[in-house]
GROMACS .gro file of C-alpha atoms in nm:
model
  273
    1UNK     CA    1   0.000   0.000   0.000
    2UNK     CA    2   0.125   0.351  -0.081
    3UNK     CA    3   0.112   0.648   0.163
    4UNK     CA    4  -0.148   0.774  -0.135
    5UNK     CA    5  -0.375   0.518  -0.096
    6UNK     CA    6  -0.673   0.589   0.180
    7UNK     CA    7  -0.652   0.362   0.474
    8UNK     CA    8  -0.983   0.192   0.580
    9UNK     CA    9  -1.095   0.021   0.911
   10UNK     CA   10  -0.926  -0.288   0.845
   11UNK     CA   11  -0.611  -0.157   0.832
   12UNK     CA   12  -0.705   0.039   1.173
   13UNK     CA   13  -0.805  -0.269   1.319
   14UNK     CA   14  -0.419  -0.443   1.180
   15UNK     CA   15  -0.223  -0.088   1.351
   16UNK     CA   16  -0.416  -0.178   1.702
   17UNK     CA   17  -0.333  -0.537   1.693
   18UNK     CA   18   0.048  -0.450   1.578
   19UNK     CA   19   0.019  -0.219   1.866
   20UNK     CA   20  -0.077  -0.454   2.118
   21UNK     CA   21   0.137  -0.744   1.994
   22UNK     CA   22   0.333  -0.897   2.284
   23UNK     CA   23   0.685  -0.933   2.085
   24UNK     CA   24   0.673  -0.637   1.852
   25UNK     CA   25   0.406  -0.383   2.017
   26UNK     CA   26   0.436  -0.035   2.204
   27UNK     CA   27   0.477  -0.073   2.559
   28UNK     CA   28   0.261   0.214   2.661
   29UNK     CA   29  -0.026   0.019   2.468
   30UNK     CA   30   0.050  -0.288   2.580
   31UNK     CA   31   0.007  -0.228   2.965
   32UNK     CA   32  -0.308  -0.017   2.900
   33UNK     CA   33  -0.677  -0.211   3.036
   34UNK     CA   34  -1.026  -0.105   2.999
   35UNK     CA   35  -0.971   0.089   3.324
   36UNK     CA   36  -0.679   0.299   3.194
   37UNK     CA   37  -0.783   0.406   2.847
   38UNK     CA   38  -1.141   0.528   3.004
   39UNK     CA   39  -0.968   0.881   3.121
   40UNK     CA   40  -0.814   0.930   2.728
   41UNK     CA   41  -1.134   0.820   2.612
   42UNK     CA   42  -1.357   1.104   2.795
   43UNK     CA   43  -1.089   1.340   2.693
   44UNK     CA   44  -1.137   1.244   2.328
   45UNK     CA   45  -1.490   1.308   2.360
   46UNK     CA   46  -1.444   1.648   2.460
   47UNK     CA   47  -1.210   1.738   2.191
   48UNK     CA   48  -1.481   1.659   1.926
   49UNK     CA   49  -1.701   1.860   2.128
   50UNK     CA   50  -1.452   2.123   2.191
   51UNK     CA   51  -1.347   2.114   1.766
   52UNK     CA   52  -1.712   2.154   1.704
   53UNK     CA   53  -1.812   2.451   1.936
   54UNK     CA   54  -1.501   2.649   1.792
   55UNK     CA   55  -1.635   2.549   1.407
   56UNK     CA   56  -1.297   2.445   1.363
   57UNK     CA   57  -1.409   2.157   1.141
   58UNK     CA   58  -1.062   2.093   0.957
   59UNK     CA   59  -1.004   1.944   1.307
   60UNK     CA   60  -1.328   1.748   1.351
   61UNK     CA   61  -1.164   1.438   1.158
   62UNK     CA   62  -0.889   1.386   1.367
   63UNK     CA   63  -1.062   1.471   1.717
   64UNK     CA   64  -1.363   1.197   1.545
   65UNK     CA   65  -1.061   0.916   1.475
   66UNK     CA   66  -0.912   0.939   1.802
   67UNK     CA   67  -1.249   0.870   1.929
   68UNK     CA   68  -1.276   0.576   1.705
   69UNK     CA   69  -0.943   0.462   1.793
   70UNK     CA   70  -1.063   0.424   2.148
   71UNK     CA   71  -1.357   0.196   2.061
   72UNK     CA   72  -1.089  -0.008   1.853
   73UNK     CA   73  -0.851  -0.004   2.160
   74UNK     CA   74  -1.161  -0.162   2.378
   75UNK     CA   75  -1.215  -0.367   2.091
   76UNK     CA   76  -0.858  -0.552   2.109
   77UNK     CA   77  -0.838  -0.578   2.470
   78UNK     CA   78  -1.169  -0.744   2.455
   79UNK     CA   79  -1.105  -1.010   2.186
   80UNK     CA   80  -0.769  -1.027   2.380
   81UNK     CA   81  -0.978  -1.171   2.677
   82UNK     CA   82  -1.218  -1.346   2.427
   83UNK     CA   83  -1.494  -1.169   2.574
   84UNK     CA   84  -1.566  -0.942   2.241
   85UNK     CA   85  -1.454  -0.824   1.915
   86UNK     CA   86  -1.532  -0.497   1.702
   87UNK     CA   87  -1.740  -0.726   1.482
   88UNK     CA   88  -1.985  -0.744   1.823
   89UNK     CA   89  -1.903  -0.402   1.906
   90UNK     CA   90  -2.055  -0.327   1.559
   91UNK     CA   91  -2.323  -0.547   1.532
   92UNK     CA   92  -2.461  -0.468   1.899
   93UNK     CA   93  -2.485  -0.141   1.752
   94UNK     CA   94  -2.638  -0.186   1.403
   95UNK     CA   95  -2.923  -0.458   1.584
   96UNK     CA   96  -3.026  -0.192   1.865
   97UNK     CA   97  -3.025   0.169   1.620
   98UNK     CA   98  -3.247  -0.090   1.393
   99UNK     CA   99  -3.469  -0.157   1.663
  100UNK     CA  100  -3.523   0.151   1.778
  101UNK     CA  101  -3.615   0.325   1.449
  102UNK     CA  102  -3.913   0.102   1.370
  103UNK     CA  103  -4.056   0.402   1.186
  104UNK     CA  104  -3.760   0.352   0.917
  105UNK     CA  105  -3.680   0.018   0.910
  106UNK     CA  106  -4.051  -0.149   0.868
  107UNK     CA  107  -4.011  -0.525   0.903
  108UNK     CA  108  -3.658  -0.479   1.176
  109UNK     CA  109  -3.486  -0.559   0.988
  110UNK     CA  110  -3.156  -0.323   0.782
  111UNK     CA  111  -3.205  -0.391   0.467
  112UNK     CA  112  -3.538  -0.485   0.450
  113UNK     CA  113  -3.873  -0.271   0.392
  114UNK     CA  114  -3.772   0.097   0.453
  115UNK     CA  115  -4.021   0.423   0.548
  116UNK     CA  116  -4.238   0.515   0.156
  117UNK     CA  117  -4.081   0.867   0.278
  118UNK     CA  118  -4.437   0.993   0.455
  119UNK     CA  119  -4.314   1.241   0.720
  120UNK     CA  120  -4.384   1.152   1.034
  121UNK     CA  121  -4.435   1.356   1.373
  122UNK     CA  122  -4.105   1.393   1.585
  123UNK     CA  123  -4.322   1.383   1.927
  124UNK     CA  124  -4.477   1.034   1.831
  125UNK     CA  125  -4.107   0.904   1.733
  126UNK     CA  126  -3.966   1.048   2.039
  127UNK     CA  127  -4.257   0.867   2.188
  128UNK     CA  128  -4.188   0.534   2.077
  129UNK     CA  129  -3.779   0.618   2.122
  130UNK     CA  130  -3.842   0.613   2.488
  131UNK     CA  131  -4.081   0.310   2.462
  132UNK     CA  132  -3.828   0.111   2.321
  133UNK     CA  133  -3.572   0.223   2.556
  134UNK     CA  134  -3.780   0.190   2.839
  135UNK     CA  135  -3.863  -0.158   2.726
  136UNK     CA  136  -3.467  -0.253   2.715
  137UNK     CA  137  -3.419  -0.189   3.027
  138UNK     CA  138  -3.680  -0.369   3.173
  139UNK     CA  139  -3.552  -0.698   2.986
  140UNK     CA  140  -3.240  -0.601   3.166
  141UNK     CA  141  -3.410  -0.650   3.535
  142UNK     CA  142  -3.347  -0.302   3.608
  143UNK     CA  143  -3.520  -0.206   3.981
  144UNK     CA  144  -3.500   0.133   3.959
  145UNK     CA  145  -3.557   0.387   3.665
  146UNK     CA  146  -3.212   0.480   3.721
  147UNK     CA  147  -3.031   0.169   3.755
  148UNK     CA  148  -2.843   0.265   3.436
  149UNK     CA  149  -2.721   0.623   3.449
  150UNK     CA  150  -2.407   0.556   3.419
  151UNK     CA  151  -2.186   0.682   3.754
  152UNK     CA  152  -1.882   0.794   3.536
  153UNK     CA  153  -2.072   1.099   3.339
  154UNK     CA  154  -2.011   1.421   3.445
  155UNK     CA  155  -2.199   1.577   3.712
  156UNK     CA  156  -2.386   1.788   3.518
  157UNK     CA  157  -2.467   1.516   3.192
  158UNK     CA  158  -2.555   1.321   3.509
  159UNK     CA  159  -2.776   1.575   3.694
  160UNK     CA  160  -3.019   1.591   3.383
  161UNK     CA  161  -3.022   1.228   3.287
  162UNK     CA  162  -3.113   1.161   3.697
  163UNK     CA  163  -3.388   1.394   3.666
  164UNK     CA  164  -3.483   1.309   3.319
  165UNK     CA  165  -3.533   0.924   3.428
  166UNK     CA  166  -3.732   1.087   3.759
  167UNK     CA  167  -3.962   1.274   3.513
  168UNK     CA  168  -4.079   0.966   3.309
  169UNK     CA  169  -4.209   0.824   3.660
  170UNK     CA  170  -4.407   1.145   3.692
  171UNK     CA  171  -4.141   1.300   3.932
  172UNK     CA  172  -4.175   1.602   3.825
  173UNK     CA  173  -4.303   1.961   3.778
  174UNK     CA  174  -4.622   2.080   3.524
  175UNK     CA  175  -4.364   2.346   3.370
  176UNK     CA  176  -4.047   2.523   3.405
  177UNK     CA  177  -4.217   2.805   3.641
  178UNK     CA  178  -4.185   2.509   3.915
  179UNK     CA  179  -3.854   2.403   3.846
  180UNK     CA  180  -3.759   2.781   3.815
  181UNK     CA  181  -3.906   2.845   4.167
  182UNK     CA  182  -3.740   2.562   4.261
  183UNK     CA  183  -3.400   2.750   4.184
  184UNK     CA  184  -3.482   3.010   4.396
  185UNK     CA  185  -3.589   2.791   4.704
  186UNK     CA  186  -3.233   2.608   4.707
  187UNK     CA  187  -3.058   2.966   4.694
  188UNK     CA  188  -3.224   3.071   4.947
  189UNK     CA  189  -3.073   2.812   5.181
  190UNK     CA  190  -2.771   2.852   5.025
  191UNK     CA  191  -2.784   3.184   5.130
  192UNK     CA  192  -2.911   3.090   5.520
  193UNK     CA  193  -2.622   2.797   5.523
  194UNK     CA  194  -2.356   3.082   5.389
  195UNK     CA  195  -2.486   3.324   5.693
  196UNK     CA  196  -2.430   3.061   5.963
  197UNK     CA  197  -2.056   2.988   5.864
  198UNK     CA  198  -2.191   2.586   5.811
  199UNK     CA  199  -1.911   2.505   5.472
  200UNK     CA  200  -2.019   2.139   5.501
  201UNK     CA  201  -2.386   2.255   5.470
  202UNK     CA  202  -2.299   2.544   5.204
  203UNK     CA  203  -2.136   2.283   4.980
  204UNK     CA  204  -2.444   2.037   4.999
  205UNK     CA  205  -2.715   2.325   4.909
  206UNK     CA  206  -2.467   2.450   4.672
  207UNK     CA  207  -2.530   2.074   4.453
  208UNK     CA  208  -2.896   2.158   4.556
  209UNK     CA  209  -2.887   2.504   4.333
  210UNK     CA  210  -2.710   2.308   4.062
  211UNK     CA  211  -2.931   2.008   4.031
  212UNK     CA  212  -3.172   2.219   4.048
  213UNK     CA  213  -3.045   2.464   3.767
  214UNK     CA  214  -2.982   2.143   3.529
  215UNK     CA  215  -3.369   2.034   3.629
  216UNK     CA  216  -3.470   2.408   3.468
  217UNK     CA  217  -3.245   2.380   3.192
  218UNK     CA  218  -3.448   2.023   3.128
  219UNK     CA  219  -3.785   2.203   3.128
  220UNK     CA  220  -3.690   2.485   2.900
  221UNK     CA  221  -3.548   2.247   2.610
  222UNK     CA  222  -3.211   2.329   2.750
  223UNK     CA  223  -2.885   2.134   2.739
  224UNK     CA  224  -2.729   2.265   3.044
  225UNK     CA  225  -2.367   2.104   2.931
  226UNK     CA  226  -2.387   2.315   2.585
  227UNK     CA  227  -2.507   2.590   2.781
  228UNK     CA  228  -2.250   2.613   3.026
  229UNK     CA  229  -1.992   2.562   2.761
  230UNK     CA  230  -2.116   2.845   2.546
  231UNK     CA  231  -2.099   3.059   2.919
  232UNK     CA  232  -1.739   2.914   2.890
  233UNK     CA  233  -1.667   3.035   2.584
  234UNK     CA  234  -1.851   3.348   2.671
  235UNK     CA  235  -1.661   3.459   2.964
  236UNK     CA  236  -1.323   3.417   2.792
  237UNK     CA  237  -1.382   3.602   2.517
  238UNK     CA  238  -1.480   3.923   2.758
  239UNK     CA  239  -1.227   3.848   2.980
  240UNK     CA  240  -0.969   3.878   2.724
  241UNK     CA  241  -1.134   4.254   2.630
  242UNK     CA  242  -1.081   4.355   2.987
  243UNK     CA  243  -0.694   4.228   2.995
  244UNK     CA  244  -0.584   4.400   2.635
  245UNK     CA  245  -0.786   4.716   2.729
  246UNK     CA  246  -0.601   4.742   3.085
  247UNK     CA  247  -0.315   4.638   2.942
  248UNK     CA  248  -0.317   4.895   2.603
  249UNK     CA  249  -0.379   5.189   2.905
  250UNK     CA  250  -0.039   5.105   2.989
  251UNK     CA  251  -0.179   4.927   3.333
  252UNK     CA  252  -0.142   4.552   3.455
  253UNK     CA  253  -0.448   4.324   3.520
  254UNK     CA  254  -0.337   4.286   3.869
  255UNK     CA  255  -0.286   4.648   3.981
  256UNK     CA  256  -0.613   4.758   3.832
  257UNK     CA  257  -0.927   4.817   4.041
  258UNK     CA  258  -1.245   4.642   4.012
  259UNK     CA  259  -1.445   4.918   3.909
  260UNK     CA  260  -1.157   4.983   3.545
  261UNK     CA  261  -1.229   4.589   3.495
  262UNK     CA  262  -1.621   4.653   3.542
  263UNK     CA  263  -1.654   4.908   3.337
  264UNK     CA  264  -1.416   4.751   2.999
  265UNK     CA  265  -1.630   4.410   3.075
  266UNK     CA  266  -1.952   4.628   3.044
  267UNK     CA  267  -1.771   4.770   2.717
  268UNK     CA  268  -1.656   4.421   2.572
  269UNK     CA  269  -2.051   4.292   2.626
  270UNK     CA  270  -2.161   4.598   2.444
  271UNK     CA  271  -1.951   4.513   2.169
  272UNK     CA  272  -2.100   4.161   2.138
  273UNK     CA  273  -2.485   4.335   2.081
   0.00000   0.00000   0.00000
């Protein structure tokens, strides 16, 4: 093969192995486990979303492939233990997106009868998304509508999937003005736990205001994670204004009062209107 010629899965699949081989592999990759790699993995993740939030889509393949090279890394340690391979990693996958879009693939099967094209209504698919999903978990003897949110998520992906699962049992408020008054009952005992000096109280209402933040984001349509990240993005951009405006007055950031730094971040968030 020439360095012209596009490489394909297969020869992914032959680079893992080579990587892993006892005799000739890399030791890094060789004393990796499922364990290990998870860490890299999440990182990945957030590098495709971080690559698509800046539009910086030149990068998108490579932050995508190092994604997919963790799912081949699982891959080979699995059919190292001959527990899996990527053929079952891929199959699992094709059977269940199959089964869950009964309103495209008509008979369940992939390449059998397929939708005449007649648009249907998101809310009904949705609908029968959940049904389906709610359905696979019962066949996995779940006891609890939670039993599956996975523990490793971050807080706040957690936080709305918790509630989310809550809701579906009828857990939950008629609209966002109840989640949104909700917000304001949790800060104010933040606020009582902050005047009586309690910090192990003060941190627990604090996850109170949050939780209950991600439960408002929920009922507006909201995804708080996106949200917060666009905040992120947000705050460094003005930040920025207020350190080249200080610093093109001939000051420094950290001699400056708080009322120069007010007054360019009120300038930099005019800008942005």
């Amino acid at each position: 093969m020439t360095e012209a010629t596009p490489y394909t899965l297969s020869d992914l699949r032959y680079l893992m192995a080579t990587l892993r081989d006892p005799e000739q592999g890399c030791p890094w990759d060789l004393k990796q486990r499922f364990e290990t790699i998870v860490p890299h993995t999440i990182e990945e993740a957030y590098e495709v979303a971080d690559a698509i939030e800046r539009k910086a889509f030149d990068e998108l393949p490579g932050e995508l492939g190092d994604v997919l090279f963790q799912v081949v890394f699982y891959a080979q340690i699995a059919d190292e233990d001959a527990r899996f391979d990527l053929d079952d990693v891929i199959d699992t996958l094709v059977r269940k997106m199959v089964r869950r879009h009964p309103h495209v693939f008509l008979d369940g099967t992939l390449y059998g009868e397929k939708n005449d094209g007649n648009a249907q209504h998101e809310a009904s698919i949705n609908a029968r998304w959940e049904a389906i999903k709610a359905y696979e978990r019962e066949t996995r003897d779940a006891s609890s509508l939670l039993d599956d949110v996975p523990v490793g998520l971050p807080a706040l992906t957690r936080a709305g999937k918790l509630s989310k699962r809550a809701a579906r049992g009828g857990f939950d408020w008629p609209d966002a003005r109840g989640a949104l008054a909700k917000v304001h009952e949790e800060l104010a005992e933040l606020e009582q736990a902050m005047a009586e000096g309690q910090a192990d109280a003060c941190e627990d209402e604090l996850g109170d205001v949050l939780f209950s933040v991600v439960n408002l984001a929920r009922k507006q349509g909201i995804d708080p994670e996106q949200a917060l990240r666009r905040t992120n993005v947000k705050f460094e951009r003005r930040f920025r204004h207020v350190e080249r405006a200080i610093g093109d007055e001939g000051g420094a950031l950290e001699s400056a009062s708080l009322d120069t730094m007010e007054a360019h971040w009120q300038a930099a968030k005019r800008q942005e209107r």
